[in-house]
PDB file of C-alpha atoms and ligand atoms in Angstrom:
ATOM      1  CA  UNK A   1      12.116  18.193  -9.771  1.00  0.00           C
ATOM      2  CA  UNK A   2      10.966  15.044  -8.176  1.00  0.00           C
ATOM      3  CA  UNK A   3       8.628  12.154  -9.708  1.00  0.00           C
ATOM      4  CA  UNK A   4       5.194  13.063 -10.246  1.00  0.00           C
ATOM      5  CA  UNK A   5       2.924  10.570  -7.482  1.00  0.00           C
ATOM      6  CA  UNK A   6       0.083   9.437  -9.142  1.00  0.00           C
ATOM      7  CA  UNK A   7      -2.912   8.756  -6.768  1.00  0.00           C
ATOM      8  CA  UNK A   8      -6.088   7.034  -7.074  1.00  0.00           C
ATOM      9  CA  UNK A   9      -8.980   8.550  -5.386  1.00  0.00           C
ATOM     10  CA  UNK A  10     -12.460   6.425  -5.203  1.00  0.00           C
ATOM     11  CA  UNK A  11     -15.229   8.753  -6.667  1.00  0.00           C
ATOM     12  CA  UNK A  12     -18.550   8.403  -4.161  1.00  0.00           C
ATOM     13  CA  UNK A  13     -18.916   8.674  -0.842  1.00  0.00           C
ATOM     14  CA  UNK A  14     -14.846   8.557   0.400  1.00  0.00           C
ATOM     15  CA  UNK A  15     -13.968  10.596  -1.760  1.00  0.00           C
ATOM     16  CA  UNK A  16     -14.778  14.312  -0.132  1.00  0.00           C
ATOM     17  CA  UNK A  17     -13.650  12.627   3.099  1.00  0.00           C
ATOM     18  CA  UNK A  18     -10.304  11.686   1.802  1.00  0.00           C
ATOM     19  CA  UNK A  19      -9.741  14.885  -0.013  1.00  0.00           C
ATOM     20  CA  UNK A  20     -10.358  16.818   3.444  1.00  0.00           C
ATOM     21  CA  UNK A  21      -7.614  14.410   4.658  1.00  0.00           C
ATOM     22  CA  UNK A  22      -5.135  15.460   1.701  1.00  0.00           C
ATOM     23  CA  UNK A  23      -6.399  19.256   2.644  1.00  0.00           C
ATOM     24  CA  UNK A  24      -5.609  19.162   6.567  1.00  0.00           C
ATOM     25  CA  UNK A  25      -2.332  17.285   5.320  1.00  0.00           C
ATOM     26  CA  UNK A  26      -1.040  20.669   3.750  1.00  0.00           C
ATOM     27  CA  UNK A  27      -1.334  19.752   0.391  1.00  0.00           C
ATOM     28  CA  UNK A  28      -3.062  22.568  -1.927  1.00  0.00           C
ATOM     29  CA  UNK A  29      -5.862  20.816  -4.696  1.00  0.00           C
ATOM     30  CA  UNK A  30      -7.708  23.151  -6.306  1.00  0.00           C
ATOM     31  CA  UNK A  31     -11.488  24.280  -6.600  1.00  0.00           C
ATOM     32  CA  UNK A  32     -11.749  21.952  -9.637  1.00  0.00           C
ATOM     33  CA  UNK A  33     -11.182  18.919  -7.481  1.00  0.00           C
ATOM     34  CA  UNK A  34     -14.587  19.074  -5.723  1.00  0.00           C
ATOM     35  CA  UNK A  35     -16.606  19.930  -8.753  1.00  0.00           C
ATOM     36  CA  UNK A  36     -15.334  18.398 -11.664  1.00  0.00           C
ATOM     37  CA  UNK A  37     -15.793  15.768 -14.080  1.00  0.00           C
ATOM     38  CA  UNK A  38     -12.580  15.391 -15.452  1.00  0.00           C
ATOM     39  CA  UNK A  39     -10.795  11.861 -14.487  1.00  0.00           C
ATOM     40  CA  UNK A  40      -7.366  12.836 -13.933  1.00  0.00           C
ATOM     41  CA  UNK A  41      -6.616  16.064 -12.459  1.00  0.00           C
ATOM     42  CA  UNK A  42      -2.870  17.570 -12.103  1.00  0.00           C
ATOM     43  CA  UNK A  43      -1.715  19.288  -9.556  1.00  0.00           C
ATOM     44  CA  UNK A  44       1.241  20.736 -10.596  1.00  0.00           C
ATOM     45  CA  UNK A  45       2.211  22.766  -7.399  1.00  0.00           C
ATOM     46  CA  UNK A  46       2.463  19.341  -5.471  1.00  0.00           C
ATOM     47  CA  UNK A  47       3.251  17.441  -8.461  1.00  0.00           C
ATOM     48  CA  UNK A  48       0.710  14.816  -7.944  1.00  0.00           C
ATOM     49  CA  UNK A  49      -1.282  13.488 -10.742  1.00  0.00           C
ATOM     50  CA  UNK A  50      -5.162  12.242  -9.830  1.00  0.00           C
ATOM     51  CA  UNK A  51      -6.732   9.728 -11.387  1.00  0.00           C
ATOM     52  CA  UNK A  52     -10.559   9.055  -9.928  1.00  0.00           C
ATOM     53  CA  UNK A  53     -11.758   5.728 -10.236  1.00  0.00           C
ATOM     54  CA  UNK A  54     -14.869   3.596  -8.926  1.00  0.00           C
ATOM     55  CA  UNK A  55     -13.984   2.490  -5.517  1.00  0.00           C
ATOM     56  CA  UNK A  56     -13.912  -1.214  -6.342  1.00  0.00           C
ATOM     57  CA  UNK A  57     -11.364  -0.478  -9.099  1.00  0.00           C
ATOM     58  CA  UNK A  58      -8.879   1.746  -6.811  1.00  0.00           C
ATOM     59  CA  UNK A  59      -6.326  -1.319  -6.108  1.00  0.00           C
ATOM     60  CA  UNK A  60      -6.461  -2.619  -9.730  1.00  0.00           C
ATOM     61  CA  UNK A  61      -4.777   0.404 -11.027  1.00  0.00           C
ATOM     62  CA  UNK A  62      -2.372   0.434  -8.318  1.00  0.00           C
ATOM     63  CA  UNK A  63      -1.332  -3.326  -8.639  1.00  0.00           C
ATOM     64  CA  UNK A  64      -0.429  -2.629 -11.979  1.00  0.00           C
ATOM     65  CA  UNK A  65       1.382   0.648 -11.211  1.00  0.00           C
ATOM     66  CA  UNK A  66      -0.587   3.060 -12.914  1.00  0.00           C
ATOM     67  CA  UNK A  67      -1.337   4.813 -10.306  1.00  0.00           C
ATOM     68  CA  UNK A  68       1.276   4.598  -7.173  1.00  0.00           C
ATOM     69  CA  UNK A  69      -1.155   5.015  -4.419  1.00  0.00           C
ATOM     70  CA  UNK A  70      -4.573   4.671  -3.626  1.00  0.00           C
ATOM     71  CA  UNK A  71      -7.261   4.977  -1.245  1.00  0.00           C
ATOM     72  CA  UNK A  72      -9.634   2.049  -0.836  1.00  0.00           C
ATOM     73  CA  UNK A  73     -12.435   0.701   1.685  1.00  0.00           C
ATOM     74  CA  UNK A  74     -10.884  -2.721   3.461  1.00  0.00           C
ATOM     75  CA  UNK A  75     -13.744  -3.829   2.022  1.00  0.00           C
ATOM     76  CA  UNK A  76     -12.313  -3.063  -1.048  1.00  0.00           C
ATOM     77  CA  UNK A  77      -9.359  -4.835  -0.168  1.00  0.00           C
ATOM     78  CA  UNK A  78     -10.277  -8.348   1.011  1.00  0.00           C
ATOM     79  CA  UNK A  79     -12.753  -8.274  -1.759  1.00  0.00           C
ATOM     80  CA  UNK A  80      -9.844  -7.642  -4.646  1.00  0.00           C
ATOM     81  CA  UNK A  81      -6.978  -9.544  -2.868  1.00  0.00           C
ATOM     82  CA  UNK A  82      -4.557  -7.116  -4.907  1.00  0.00           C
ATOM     83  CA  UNK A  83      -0.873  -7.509  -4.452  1.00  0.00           C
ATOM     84  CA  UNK A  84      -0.405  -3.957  -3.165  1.00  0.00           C
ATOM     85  CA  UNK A  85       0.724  -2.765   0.081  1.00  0.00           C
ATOM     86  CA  UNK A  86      -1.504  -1.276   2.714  1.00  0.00           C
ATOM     87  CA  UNK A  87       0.173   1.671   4.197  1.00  0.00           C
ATOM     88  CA  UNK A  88      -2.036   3.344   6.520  1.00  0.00           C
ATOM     89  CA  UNK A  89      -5.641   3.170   8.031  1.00  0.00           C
ATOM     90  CA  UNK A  90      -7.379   7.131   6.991  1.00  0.00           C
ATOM     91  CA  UNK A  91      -9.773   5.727   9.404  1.00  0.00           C
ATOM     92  CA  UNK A  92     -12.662   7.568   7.043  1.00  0.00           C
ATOM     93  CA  UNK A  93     -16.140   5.964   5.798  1.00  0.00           C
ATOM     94  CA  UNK A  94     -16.625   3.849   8.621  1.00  0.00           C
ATOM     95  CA  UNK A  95     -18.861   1.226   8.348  1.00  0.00           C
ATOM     96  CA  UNK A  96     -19.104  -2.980   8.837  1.00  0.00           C
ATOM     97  CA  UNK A  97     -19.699  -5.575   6.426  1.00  0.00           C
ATOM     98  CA  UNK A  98     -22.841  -8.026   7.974  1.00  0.00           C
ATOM     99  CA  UNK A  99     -25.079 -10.780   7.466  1.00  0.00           C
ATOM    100  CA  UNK A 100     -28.558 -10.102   7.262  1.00  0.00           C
ATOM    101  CA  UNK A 101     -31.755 -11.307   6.390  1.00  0.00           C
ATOM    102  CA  UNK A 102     -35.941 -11.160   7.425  1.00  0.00           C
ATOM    103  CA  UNK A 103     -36.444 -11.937  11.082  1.00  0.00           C
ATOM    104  CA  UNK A 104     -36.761 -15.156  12.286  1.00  0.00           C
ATOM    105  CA  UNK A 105     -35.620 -16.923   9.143  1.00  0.00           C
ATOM    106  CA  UNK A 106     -33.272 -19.498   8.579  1.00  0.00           C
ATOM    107  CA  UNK A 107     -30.223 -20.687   6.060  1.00  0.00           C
ATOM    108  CA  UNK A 108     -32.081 -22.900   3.883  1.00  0.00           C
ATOM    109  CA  UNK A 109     -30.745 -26.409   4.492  1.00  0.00           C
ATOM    110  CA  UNK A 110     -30.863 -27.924   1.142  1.00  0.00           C
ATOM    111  CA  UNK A 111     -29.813 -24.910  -0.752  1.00  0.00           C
ATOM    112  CA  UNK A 112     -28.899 -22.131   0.874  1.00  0.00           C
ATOM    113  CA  UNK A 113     -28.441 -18.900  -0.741  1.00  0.00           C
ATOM    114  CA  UNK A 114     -26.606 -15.619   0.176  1.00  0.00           C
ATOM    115  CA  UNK A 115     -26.735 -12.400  -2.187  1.00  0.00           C
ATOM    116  CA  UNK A 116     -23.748  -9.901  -2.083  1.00  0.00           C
ATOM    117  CA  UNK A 117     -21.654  -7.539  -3.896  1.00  0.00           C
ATOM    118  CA  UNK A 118     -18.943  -9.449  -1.944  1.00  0.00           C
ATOM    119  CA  UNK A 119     -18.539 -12.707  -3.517  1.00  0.00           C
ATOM    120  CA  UNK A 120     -15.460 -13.225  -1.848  1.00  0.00           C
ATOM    121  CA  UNK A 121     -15.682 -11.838   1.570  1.00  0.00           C
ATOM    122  CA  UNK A 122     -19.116 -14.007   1.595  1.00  0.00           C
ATOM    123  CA  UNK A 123     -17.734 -17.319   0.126  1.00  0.00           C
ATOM    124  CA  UNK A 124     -14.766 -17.275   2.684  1.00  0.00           C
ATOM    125  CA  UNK A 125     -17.334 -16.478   5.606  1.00  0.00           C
ATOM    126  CA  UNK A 126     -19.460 -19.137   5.210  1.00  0.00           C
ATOM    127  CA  UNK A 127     -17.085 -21.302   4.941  1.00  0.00           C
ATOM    128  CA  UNK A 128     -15.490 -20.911   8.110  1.00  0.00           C
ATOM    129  CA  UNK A 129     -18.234 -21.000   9.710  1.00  0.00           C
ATOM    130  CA  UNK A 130     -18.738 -24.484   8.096  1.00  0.00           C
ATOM    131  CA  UNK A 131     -21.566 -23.768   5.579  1.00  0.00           C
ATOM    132  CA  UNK A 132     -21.736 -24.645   2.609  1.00  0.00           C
ATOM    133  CA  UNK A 133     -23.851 -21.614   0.266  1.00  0.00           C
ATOM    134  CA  UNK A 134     -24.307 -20.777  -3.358  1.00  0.00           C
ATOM    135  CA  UNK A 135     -23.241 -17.073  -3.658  1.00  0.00           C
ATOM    136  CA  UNK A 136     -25.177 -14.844  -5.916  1.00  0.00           C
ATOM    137  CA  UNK A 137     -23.470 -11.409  -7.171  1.00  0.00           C
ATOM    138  CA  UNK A 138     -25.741  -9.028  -7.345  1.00  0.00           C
ATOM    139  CA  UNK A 139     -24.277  -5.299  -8.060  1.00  0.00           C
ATOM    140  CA  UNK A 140     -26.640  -3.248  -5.961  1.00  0.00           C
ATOM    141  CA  UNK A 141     -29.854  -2.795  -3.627  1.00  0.00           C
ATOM    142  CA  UNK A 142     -28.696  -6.115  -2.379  1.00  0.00           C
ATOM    143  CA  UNK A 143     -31.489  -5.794   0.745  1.00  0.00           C
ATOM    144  CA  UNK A 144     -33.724  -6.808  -2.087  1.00  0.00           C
ATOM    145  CA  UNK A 145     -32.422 -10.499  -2.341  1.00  0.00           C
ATOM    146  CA  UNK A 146     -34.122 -11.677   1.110  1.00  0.00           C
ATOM    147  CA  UNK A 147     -36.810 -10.116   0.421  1.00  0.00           C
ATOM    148  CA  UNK A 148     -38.077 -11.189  -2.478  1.00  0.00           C
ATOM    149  CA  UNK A 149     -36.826 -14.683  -1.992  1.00  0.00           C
ATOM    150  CA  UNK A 150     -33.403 -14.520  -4.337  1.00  0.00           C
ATOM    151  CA  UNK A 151     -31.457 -15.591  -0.985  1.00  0.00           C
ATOM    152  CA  UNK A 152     -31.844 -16.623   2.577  1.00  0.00           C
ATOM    153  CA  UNK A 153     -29.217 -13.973   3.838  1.00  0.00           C
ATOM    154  CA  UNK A 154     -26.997 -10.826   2.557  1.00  0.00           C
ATOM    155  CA  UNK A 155     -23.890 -10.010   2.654  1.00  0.00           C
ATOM    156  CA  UNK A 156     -23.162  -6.480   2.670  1.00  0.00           C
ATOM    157  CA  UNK A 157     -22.597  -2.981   4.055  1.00  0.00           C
ATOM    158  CA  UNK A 158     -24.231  -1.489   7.414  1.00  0.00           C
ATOM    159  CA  UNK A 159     -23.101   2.281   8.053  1.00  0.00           C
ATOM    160  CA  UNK A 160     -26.503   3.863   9.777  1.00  0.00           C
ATOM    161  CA  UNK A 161     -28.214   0.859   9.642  1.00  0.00           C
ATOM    162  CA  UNK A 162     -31.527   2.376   7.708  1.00  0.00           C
ATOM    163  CA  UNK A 163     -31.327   0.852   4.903  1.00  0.00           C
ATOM    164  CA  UNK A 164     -31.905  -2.868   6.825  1.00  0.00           C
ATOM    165  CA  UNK A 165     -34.397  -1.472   8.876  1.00  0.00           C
ATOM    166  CA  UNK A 166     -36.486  -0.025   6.244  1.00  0.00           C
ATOM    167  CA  UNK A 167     -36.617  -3.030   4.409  1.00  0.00           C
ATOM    168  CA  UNK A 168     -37.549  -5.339   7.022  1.00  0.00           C
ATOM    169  CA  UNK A 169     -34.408  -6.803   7.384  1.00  0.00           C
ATOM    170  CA  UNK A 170     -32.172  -7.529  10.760  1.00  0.00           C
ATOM    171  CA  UNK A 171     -28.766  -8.058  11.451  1.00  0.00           C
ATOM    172  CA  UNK A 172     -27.549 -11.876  11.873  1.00  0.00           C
ATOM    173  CA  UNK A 173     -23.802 -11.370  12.422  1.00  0.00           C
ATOM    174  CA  UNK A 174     -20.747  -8.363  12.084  1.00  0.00           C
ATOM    175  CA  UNK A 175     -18.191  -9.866   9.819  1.00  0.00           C
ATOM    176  CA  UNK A 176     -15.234  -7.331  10.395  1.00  0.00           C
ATOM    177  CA  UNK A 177     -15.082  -3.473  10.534  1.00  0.00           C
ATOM    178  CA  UNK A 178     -14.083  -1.384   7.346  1.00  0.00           C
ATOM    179  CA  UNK A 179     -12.671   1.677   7.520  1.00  0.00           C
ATOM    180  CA  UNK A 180     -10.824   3.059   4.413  1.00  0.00           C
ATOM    181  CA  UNK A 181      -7.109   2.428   3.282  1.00  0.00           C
ATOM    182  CA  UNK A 182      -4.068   4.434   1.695  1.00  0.00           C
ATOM    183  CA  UNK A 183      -2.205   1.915  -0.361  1.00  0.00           C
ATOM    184  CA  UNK A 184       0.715   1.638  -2.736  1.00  0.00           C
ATOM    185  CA  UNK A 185       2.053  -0.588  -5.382  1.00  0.00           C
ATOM    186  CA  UNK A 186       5.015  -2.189  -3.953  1.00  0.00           C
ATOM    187  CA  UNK A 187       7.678  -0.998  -6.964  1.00  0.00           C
ATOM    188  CA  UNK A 188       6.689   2.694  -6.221  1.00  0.00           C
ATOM    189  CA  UNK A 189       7.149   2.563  -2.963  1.00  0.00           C
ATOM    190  CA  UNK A 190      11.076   1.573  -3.678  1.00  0.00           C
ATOM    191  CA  UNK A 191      11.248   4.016  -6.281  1.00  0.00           C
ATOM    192  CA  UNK A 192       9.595   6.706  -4.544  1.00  0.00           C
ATOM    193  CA  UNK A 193      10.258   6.217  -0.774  1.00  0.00           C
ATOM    194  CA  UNK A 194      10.916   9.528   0.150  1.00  0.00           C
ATOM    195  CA  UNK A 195       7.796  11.533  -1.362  1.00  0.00           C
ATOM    196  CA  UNK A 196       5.721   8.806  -0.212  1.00  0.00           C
ATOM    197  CA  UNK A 197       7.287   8.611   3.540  1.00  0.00           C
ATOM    198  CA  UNK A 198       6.651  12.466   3.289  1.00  0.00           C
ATOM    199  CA  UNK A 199       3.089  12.058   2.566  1.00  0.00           C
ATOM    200  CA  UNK A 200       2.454   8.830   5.141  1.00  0.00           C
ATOM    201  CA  UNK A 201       4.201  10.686   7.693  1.00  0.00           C
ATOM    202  CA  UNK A 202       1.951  14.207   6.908  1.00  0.00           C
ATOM    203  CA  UNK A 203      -1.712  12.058   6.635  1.00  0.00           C
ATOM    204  CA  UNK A 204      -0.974  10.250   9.809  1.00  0.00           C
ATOM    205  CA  UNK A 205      -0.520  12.855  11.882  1.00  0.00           C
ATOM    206  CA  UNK A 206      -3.893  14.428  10.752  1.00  0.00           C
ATOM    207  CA  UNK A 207      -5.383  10.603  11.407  1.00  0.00           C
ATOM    208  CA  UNK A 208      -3.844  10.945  14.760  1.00  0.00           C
ATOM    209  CA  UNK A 209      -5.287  14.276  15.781  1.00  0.00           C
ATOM    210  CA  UNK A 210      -8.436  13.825  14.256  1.00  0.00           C
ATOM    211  CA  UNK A 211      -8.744  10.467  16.670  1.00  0.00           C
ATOM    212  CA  UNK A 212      -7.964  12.624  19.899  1.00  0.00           C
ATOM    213  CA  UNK A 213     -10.652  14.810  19.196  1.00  0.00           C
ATOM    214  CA  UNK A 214     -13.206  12.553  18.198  1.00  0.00           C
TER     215      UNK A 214
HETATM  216  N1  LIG B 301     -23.102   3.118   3.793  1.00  0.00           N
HETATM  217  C1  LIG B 301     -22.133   2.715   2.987  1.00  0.00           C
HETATM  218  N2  LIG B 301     -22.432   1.934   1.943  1.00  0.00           N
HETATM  219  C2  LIG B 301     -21.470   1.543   1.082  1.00  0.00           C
HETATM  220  N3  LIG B 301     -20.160   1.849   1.216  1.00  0.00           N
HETATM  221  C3  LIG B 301     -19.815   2.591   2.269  1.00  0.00           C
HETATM  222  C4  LIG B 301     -20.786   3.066   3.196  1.00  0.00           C
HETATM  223  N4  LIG B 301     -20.136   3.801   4.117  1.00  0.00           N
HETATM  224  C5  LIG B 301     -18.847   3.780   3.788  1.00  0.00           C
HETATM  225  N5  LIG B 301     -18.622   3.042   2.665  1.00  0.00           N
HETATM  226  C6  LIG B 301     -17.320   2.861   1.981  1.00  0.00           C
HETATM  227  O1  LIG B 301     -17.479   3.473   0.716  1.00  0.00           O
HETATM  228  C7  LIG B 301     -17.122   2.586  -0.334  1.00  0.00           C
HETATM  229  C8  LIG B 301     -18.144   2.622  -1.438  1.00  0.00           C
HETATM  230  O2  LIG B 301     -18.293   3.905  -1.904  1.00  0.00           O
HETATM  231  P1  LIG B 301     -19.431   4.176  -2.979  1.00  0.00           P
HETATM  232  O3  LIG B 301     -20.752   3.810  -2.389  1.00  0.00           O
HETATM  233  O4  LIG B 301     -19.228   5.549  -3.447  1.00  0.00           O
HETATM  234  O5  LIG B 301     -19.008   3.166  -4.117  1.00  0.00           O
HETATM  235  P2  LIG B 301     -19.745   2.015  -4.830  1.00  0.00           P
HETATM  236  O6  LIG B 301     -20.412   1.106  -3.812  1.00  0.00           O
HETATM  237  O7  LIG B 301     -18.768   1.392  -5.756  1.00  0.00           O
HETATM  238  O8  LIG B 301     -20.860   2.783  -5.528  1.00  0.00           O
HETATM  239  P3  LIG B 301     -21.515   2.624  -6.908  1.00  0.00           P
HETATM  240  O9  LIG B 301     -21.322   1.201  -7.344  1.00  0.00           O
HETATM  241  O10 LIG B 301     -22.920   2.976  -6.516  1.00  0.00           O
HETATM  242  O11 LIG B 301     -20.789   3.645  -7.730  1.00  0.00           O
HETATM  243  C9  LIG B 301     -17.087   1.194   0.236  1.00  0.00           C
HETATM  244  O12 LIG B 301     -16.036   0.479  -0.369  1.00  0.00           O
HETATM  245  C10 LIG B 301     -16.900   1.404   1.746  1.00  0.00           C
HETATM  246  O13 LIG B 301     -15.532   1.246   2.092  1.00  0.00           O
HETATM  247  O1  LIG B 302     -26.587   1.323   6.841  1.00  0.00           O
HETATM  248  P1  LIG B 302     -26.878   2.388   5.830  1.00  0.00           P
HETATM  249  O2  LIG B 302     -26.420   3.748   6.280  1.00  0.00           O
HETATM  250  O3  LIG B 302     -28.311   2.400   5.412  1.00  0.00           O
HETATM  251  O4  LIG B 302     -25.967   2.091   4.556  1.00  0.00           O
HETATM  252  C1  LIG B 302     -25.916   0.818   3.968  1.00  0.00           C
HETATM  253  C2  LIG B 302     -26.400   0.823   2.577  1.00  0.00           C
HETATM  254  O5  LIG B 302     -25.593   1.669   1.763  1.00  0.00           O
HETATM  255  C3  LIG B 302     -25.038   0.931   0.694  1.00  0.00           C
HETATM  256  O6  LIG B 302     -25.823   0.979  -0.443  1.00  0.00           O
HETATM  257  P2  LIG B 302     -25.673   2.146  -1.515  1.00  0.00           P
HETATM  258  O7  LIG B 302     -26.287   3.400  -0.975  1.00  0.00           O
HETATM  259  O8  LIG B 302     -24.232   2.265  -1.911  1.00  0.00           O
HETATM  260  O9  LIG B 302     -26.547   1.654  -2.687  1.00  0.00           O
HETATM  261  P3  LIG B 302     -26.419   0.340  -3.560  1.00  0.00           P
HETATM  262  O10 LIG B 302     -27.468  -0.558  -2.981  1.00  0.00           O
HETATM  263  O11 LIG B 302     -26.714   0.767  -4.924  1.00  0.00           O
HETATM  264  O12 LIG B 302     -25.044  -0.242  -3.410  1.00  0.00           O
HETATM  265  C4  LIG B 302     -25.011  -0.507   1.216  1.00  0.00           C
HETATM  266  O13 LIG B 302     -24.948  -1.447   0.170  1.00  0.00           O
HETATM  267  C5  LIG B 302     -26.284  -0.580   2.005  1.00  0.00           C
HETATM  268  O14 LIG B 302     -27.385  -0.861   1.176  1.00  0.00           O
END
């Protein structure tokens, strides 16, 4: 019998999305996956092992090879900087990271403040485009910051683009597209090339039909 895989799934919005991928993939996960609140689930018959994190946690547990794979936002990603390999775009939970802010507003010059859950992402931003901005963390409901005068500008996520426009706020500038990733910790992919080739090679072709008939 080979190794067990064990994969991280992000709990929230990616993760029915990404266990519809698994699904038109072949592989068989049971009832108990969509309606559970266990945090590891075992699938014996396909001999992977589940373990369901938050989303921004997904590449920590595969850097340190707890889990072998996981799927993570590229948000996720260039937020965490993990030393894990990206394998594949799922091309699931589409959506951009932005600046925003209230209309007709500007950065602040003397002290300019931008609000995120993207500390990174932000910091590096800004400073390419030559600005130099405090960067507050916030955790959620960042469209609050602007508005009642934490920051001058957001960092964050647009997917429909309600939640800006019911707060007031508009769009400044798209930072880069995020779509989510399937990635792997680099020993396990050594160890475990073939039942991870198998499963690269069975989600990408369902990535690759689902984009011709989109
Ligand atoms: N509208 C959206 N808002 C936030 N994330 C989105 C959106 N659409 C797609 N995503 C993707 O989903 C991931 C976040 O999923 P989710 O909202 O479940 O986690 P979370 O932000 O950690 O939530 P929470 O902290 O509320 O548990 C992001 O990393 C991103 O890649
Ligand atoms: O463009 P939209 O479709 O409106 O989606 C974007 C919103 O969704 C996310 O928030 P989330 O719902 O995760 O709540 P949070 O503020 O607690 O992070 C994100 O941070 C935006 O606020």
């Amino acid at each position: 019998m080979s190794d067990v895989l064990t994969i991280a799934m992000p709990k929230g919005r990616i993760f029915e999305e990404a266990a519809n991928l698994l699904r038109e993939a072949g592989f068989k996960l049971p009832p108990e996956f969509d309606d559970s609140r266990k945090l590891i689930i075992d699938v014996e018959e396909e001999n992977f092992r589940f373990i369901l994190a938050k989303p921004m946690d997904v590449p920590t547990y595969v850097e340190h090879g707890v889990a072998d794979l996981g799927i993570a936002g590229k948000d996720v990603m260039l937020e965490e900087e993990r030393d894990v390999y990206e394998l594949l775009d799922l091309k699931i939970s589409a959506c951009y990271l932005a600046v925003a802010g209230l209309p007709n507003t500007k950065l602040n010059e003397i002290a300019p403040r931008v609000a995120t859950k993207y500390p990174k992402v932000a910091a590096a931003y800004f400073r390419e485009q030559g600005s130099q901005v405090e960067i507050i963390k916030l955790n959620g409901s960042i469209e609050l910051a602007p508005i009642i005068g934490l920051s001058d500008r957001i960092v964050d996520i647009v997917s429909t683009g309600k939640t800006l426009v019911e707060n007031g706020l508009i769009e400044y500038e798209r930072i880069v597209d995020i779509t989510s990733r399937l990635i792997v910790n680099p020993a396990s992919y050594r160890m475990k090339d073939e039942r991870i080739s198998d499963l690269v090679e069975r989600l990408n072709h369902v990535v690759k039909g689902n984009a011709l008939t989109r």
